[in-house]
mmCIF file of C-alpha atoms in Angstrom:
data_model
loop_
_atom_site.group_PDB
_atom_site.id
_atom_site.type_symbol
_atom_site.label_atom_id
_atom_site.label_comp_id
_atom_site.label_asym_id
_atom_site.label_seq_id
_atom_site.Cartn_x
_atom_site.Cartn_y
_atom_site.Cartn_z
ATOM 1 C CA MET H 1 50.158 115.029 -49.269
ATOM 2 C CA GLY H 2 50.835 111.361 -49.823
ATOM 3 C CA LEU H 3 48.101 108.954 -50.811
ATOM 4 C CA LEU H 4 48.485 106.285 -48.177
ATOM 5 C CA LEU H 5 48.410 107.450 -44.567
ATOM 6 C CA ARG H 6 50.006 110.884 -44.848
ATOM 7 C CA ALA H 7 53.131 109.271 -43.415
ATOM 8 C CA PRO H 8 56.477 111.123 -43.225
ATOM 9 C CA ARG H 9 58.287 111.167 -46.554
ATOM 10 C CA LEU H 10 61.925 111.410 -47.522
ATOM 11 C CA HIS H 11 63.275 114.485 -49.262
ATOM 12 C CA TRP H 12 66.348 114.277 -51.461
ATOM 13 C CA SER H 13 67.470 116.974 -53.835
ATOM 14 C CA PHE H 14 65.985 117.627 -57.268
ATOM 15 C CA VAL H 15 67.619 115.384 -59.850
ATOM 16 C CA ALA H 16 67.398 115.845 -63.611
ATOM 17 C CA THR H 17 69.779 113.083 -64.652
ATOM 18 C CA ARG H 18 69.809 109.516 -63.323
ATOM 19 C CA PRO H 19 67.811 108.574 -60.225
ATOM 20 C CA TRP H 20 70.675 106.890 -58.385
ATOM 21 C CA SER H 21 73.549 109.225 -59.202
ATOM 22 C CA ASN H 22 74.677 112.368 -57.401
ATOM 23 C CA LEU H 23 71.780 112.363 -54.960
ATOM 24 C CA SER H 24 72.287 114.898 -52.200
ATOM 25 C CA ARG H 25 70.319 113.492 -49.273
ATOM 26 C CA ARG H 26 69.505 116.793 -47.672
ATOM 27 C CA ASN H 27 68.386 116.501 -44.054
ATOM 28 C CA MET H 28 68.949 112.738 -44.239
ATOM 29 C CA SER H 29 71.458 110.865 -42.143
ATOM 30 C CA LEU H 30 69.827 107.426 -42.074
ATOM 31 C CA THR H 31 68.156 105.151 -44.571
ATOM 32 C CA PRO H 32 64.515 104.584 -43.593
ATOM 33 C CA LYS H 33 63.608 101.079 -42.502
ATOM 34 C CA ILE H 34 60.720 99.188 -40.969
ATOM 35 C CA ILE H 35 61.264 98.775 -37.234
ATOM 36 C CA SER H 36 58.278 96.580 -36.441
ATOM 37 C CA THR H 37 54.881 95.512 -37.724
ATOM 38 C CA SER H 38 51.846 94.594 -35.616
ATOM 39 C CA GLU H 39 48.120 94.170 -36.093
ATOM 40 C CA LEU H 40 46.013 97.316 -35.702
ATOM 41 C CA SER H 41 42.398 97.207 -34.606
ATOM 42 C CA ALA H 42 39.885 99.272 -36.573
ATOM 43 C CA GLN H 43 39.041 101.396 -33.513
ATOM 44 C CA ASP H 44 42.707 102.335 -33.087
ATOM 45 C CA ALA H 45 43.247 103.258 -36.757
ATOM 46 C CA LYS H 46 43.284 106.988 -37.522
ATOM 47 C CA TRP H 47 43.139 107.051 -41.323
ATOM 48 C CA ILE H 48 41.497 103.807 -42.426
ATOM 49 C CA THR H 49 38.899 101.356 -41.200
ATOM 50 C CA LEU H 50 37.651 97.887 -42.121
ATOM 51 C CA GLN H 51 34.184 97.075 -43.389
ATOM 52 C CA LYS H 52 32.251 93.814 -43.568
ATOM 53 C CA ILE H 53 30.020 93.906 -46.630
ATOM 54 C CA LYS H 54 27.027 91.628 -47.083
ATOM 55 C CA TYR H 55 25.769 91.382 -50.646
ATOM 56 C CA SER H 56 23.824 89.066 -52.914
ATOM 57 C CA ASP H 57 25.559 87.712 -56.010
ATOM 58 C CA ALA H 58 24.211 87.188 -59.535
ATOM 59 C CA GLU H 59 22.429 84.004 -58.380
ATOM 60 C CA GLY H 60 20.855 85.680 -55.359
ATOM 61 C CA LYS H 61 23.204 83.967 -52.919
ATOM 62 C CA GLU H 62 24.192 86.033 -49.893
ATOM 63 C CA ARG H 63 27.936 86.538 -49.561
ATOM 64 C CA VAL H 64 30.373 88.445 -47.326
ATOM 65 C CA TRP H 65 33.324 90.616 -48.386
ATOM 66 C CA GLU H 66 36.010 92.344 -46.332
ATOM 67 C CA CYS H 67 37.101 95.823 -47.390
ATOM 68 C CA ALA H 68 39.458 98.591 -46.277
ATOM 69 C CA GLU H 69 37.978 102.095 -46.350
ATOM 70 C CA ARG H 70 39.434 105.571 -45.903
ATOM 71 C CA LYS H 71 38.193 107.810 -43.106
ATOM 72 C CA THR H 72 39.373 110.891 -45.008
ATOM 73 C CA ARG H 73 36.912 111.030 -47.934
ATOM 74 C CA LYS H 74 35.334 114.476 -48.228
ATOM 75 C CA SER H 75 32.095 115.728 -49.808
ATOM 76 C CA THR H 76 33.449 115.478 -53.369
ATOM 77 C CA GLY H 77 33.370 111.693 -53.061
ATOM 78 C CA VAL H 78 36.877 111.581 -54.549
ATOM 79 C CA ASP H 79 39.693 110.445 -52.269
ATOM 80 C CA ALA H 80 42.768 111.587 -54.157
ATOM 81 C CA VAL H 81 44.448 112.887 -57.282
ATOM 82 C CA ALA H 82 47.572 111.865 -59.167
ATOM 83 C CA VAL H 83 49.214 114.379 -61.495
ATOM 84 C CA MET H 84 51.099 113.919 -64.735
ATOM 85 C CA ALA H 85 52.830 117.239 -65.400
ATOM 86 C CA LEU H 86 53.445 117.830 -69.091
ATOM 87 C CA ILE H 87 56.560 120.012 -68.949
ATOM 88 C CA LYS H 88 57.526 121.959 -72.048
ATOM 89 C CA SER H 89 59.742 124.914 -72.985
ATOM 90 C CA LYS H 90 58.580 127.938 -74.967
ATOM 91 C CA THR H 91 61.926 127.828 -76.791
ATOM 92 C CA ASN H 92 61.994 124.024 -77.157
ATOM 93 C CA ALA H 93 65.122 123.996 -74.992
ATOM 94 C CA PHE H 94 64.369 120.417 -73.923
ATOM 95 C CA PRO H 95 62.046 117.599 -75.062
ATOM 96 C CA ALA H 96 58.550 117.182 -73.615
ATOM 97 C CA SER H 97 59.046 115.781 -70.122
ATOM 98 C CA THR H 98 57.311 114.949 -66.888
ATOM 99 C CA VAL H 99 58.251 114.934 -63.210
ATOM 100 C CA ILE H 100 58.198 111.824 -61.043
ATOM 101 C CA ILE H 101 58.898 111.449 -57.353
ATOM 102 C CA GLU H 102 60.737 108.974 -55.145
ATOM 103 C CA GLN H 103 59.602 108.355 -51.596
ATOM 104 C CA PHE H 104 59.779 105.630 -48.975
ATOM 105 C CA ARG H 105 56.425 103.915 -48.454
ATOM 106 C CA PRO H 106 56.204 101.998 -45.147
ATOM 107 C CA PRO H 107 53.495 99.526 -46.318
ATOM 108 C CA ILE H 108 55.902 98.328 -49.029
ATOM 109 C CA GLY H 109 59.120 98.880 -47.075
ATOM 110 C CA LYS H 110 60.877 100.308 -50.128
ATOM 111 C CA TYR H 111 61.268 103.486 -52.152
ATOM 112 C CA ILE H 112 58.371 103.880 -54.575
ATOM 113 C CA ILE H 113 58.497 105.762 -57.878
ATOM 114 C CA GLU H 114 55.274 107.678 -58.413
ATOM 115 C CA PHE H 115 53.528 110.594 -60.015
ATOM 116 C CA PRO H 116 52.956 113.494 -57.611
ATOM 117 C CA ALA H 117 49.715 112.775 -55.760
ATOM 118 C CA GLY H 118 47.707 113.599 -52.686
ATOM 119 C CA LEU H 119 44.403 113.505 -50.860
ATOM 120 C CA ILE H 120 41.601 115.933 -51.663
ATOM 121 C CA ASP H 121 40.749 118.307 -48.815
ATOM 122 C CA GLU H 122 37.295 119.702 -48.045
ATOM 123 C CA GLY H 123 36.625 122.663 -50.323
ATOM 124 C CA ASP H 124 39.016 121.408 -53.010
ATOM 125 C CA THR H 125 38.124 120.723 -56.586
ATOM 126 C CA VAL H 126 40.017 117.951 -58.335
ATOM 127 C CA GLU H 127 41.881 120.599 -60.356
ATOM 128 C CA SER H 128 42.830 122.747 -57.352
ATOM 129 C CA ALA H 129 44.029 119.709 -55.387
ATOM 130 C CA ALA H 130 46.122 118.548 -58.335
ATOM 131 C CA THR H 131 47.826 121.901 -58.903
ATOM 132 C CA ARG H 132 48.468 122.321 -55.161
ATOM 133 C CA GLU H 133 49.974 118.869 -54.726
ATOM 134 C CA LEU H 134 52.122 119.293 -57.824
ATOM 135 C CA GLU H 135 53.595 122.549 -56.525
ATOM 136 C CA GLU H 136 54.033 121.312 -52.958
ATOM 137 C CA GLU H 137 55.774 118.070 -53.899
ATOM 138 C CA THR H 138 57.799 119.219 -56.919
ATOM 139 C CA GLY H 139 57.822 123.024 -57.000
ATOM 140 C CA PHE H 140 56.406 123.080 -60.529
ATOM 141 C CA LYS H 141 53.427 125.397 -61.092
ATOM 142 C CA ALA H 142 50.768 124.269 -63.551
ATOM 143 C CA ASP H 143 49.597 126.980 -65.923
ATOM 144 C CA SER H 144 46.521 124.966 -66.956
ATOM 145 C CA VAL H 145 44.830 121.604 -66.603
ATOM 146 C CA GLN H 146 44.638 119.699 -69.869
ATOM 147 C CA ASP H 147 42.549 116.707 -68.859
ATOM 148 C CA VAL H 148 40.890 115.028 -65.866
ATOM 149 C CA SER H 149 40.016 111.347 -65.842
ATOM 150 C CA ASP H 150 36.734 109.858 -64.752
ATOM 151 C CA LEU H 151 36.669 108.320 -61.296
ATOM 152 C CA THR H 152 39.068 105.359 -61.123
ATOM 153 C CA VAL H 153 39.935 102.616 -58.622
ATOM 154 C CA VAL H 154 43.207 100.755 -58.230
ATOM 155 C CA ASP H 155 42.520 97.695 -56.055
ATOM 156 C CA PRO H 156 38.705 97.194 -55.941
ATOM 157 C CA GLY H 157 39.047 93.707 -54.488
ATOM 158 C CA MET H 158 40.551 95.127 -51.301
ATOM 159 C CA THR H 159 39.433 98.742 -50.904
ATOM 160 C CA ASN H 160 36.876 101.278 -52.106
ATOM 161 C CA ALA H 161 39.602 103.965 -52.326
ATOM 162 C CA ASN H 162 39.301 105.986 -55.536
ATOM 163 C CA MET H 163 41.075 108.784 -57.376
ATOM 164 C CA LYS H 164 41.186 110.930 -60.481
ATOM 165 C CA PHE H 165 44.164 111.308 -62.801
ATOM 166 C CA VAL H 166 45.024 114.831 -63.924
ATOM 167 C CA ILE H 167 47.220 115.992 -66.796
ATOM 168 C CA ALA H 168 48.580 119.463 -66.007
ATOM 169 C CA ASN H 169 50.499 121.729 -68.370
ATOM 170 C CA VAL H 170 53.725 123.276 -67.084
ATOM 171 C CA THR H 171 55.281 125.727 -69.536
ATOM 172 C CA LEU H 172 58.769 127.055 -68.816
ATOM 173 C CA GLU H 173 60.223 130.168 -70.426
ATOM 174 C CA ASP H 174 63.419 128.489 -71.587
ATOM 175 C CA LYS H 175 65.716 125.865 -70.065
ATOM 176 C CA LEU H 176 64.772 123.411 -67.358
ATOM 177 C CA THR H 177 65.283 124.984 -63.942
ATOM 178 C CA LYS H 178 65.135 123.654 -60.397
ATOM 179 C CA PRO H 179 61.929 124.725 -58.643
ATOM 180 C CA LYS H 180 61.659 124.931 -54.875
ATOM 181 C CA GLN H 181 59.408 122.405 -53.214
ATOM 182 C CA LYS H 182 56.910 123.443 -50.534
ATOM 183 C CA LEU H 183 57.074 120.396 -48.317
ATOM 184 C CA GLU H 184 55.617 120.280 -44.842
ATOM 185 C CA ALA H 185 57.674 119.313 -41.801
ATOM 186 C CA GLY H 186 58.482 115.621 -41.896
ATOM 187 C CA GLU H 187 57.973 115.318 -45.652
ATOM 188 C CA PHE H 188 60.895 113.915 -47.625
ATOM 189 C CA ILE H 189 60.632 113.561 -51.409
ATOM 190 C CA VAL H 190 63.014 113.287 -54.346
ATOM 191 C CA THR H 191 61.864 114.848 -57.614
ATOM 192 C CA ARG H 192 63.187 113.901 -61.026
ATOM 193 C CA VAL H 193 62.369 115.197 -64.501
ATOM 194 C CA VAL H 194 62.322 112.559 -67.242
ATOM 195 C CA GLU H 195 61.766 112.909 -70.975
ATOM 196 C CA LEU H 196 58.456 111.283 -71.879
ATOM 197 C CA SER H 197 60.058 109.325 -74.706
ATOM 198 C CA LYS H 198 62.494 107.759 -72.208
ATOM 199 C CA LEU H 199 60.117 107.215 -69.289
ATOM 200 C CA HIS H 200 59.384 103.534 -69.940
ATOM 201 C CA GLU H 201 63.066 102.584 -70.123
ATOM 202 C CA GLU H 202 64.004 104.730 -67.124
ATOM 203 C CA LEU H 203 61.399 102.954 -64.991
ATOM 204 C CA LYS H 204 62.963 99.627 -65.963
ATOM 205 C CA GLU H 205 66.286 100.964 -64.697
ATOM 206 C CA TYR H 206 64.654 101.949 -61.412
ATOM 207 C CA ALA H 207 63.353 98.386 -60.996
ATOM 208 C CA LYS H 208 66.898 97.051 -61.435
ATOM 209 C CA LYS H 209 67.939 99.209 -58.484
ATOM 210 C CA ASP H 210 65.245 97.669 -56.232
ATOM 211 C CA PHE H 211 62.813 100.575 -56.445
ATOM 212 C CA VAL H 212 59.132 99.683 -56.876
ATOM 213 C CA VAL H 213 57.119 101.554 -59.510
ATOM 214 C CA ASP H 214 53.580 102.651 -58.696
ATOM 215 C CA ALA H 215 50.958 100.996 -60.936
ATOM 216 C CA ARG H 216 49.555 104.275 -62.293
ATOM 217 C CA LEU H 217 52.963 105.494 -63.394
ATOM 218 C CA SER H 218 53.875 102.099 -64.833
ATOM 219 C CA HIS H 219 50.631 101.817 -66.804
ATOM 220 C CA PHE H 220 51.001 105.338 -68.179
ATOM 221 C CA ALA H 221 54.594 104.693 -69.265
ATOM 222 C CA MET H 222 53.728 101.367 -70.896
ATOM 223 C CA GLY H 223 50.770 102.908 -72.737
ATOM 224 C CA PHE H 224 52.822 105.875 -73.924
ATOM 225 C CA ASN H 225 55.588 103.553 -75.114
ATOM 226 C CA LEU H 226 53.115 101.292 -76.935
ATOM 227 C CA ALA H 227 51.495 104.274 -78.659
ATOM 228 C CA ASN H 228 54.910 105.450 -79.867
ATOM 229 C CA GLN H 229 55.779 101.972 -81.172
ATOM 230 C CA MET H 230 52.487 101.651 -83.049
ATOM 231 C CA GLN H 231 52.871 105.144 -84.529
ATOM 232 C CA LYS H 232 56.352 104.297 -85.808
ATOM 233 C CA LYS H 233 55.091 101.082 -87.398
ATOM 234 C CA SER H 234 52.262 102.895 -89.166
ATOM 235 C CA VAL H 235 54.540 105.517 -90.728
#
């Protein structure tokens, strides 16, 4: 499931080369677009609400803050997961890679490049939610979870929404193959496998094509690229 409002998502075919070439827009006849935008009262909102927070600052002065809050948070206290799939081959048929997704996000009005992600349902653990969302959105099955982040926030000045970041191992027998997604009706997602060593540059190419890159994916790619540069300099 998507992280924002569980809105309908666009499904193109699996692509293992360039994001804007040879895309078969299966079940798509129109490009998504924003038809209209209007204010929504908190009582009419299904997935989010607004909160007015009164607090005292470091000098004891009373202040007010406005905040958006999810209505979907379950007993775990964690709203969502994002998944970085570490895809490898037992025969080293291809370099270490990951899978990213492309989907239209109405709040931005553009296609966003993201890691697979979704909300945590009641009864889920972070690990079970991550492996489920990875398989549903990309078709890849995780054989183990390598790491789970501490609780993180993305925009704490606007919302109390939180998430955990999961690194999942996906080990293929040999060559890279096209897995079958398990999307629900109305879900439309493009999946693309990218070599980790090329991820940072590929995201720059996406930006040139007027895609918007999600902050978590961008930060990961920049950090991975920086680590590689520093390692090369130290050798």
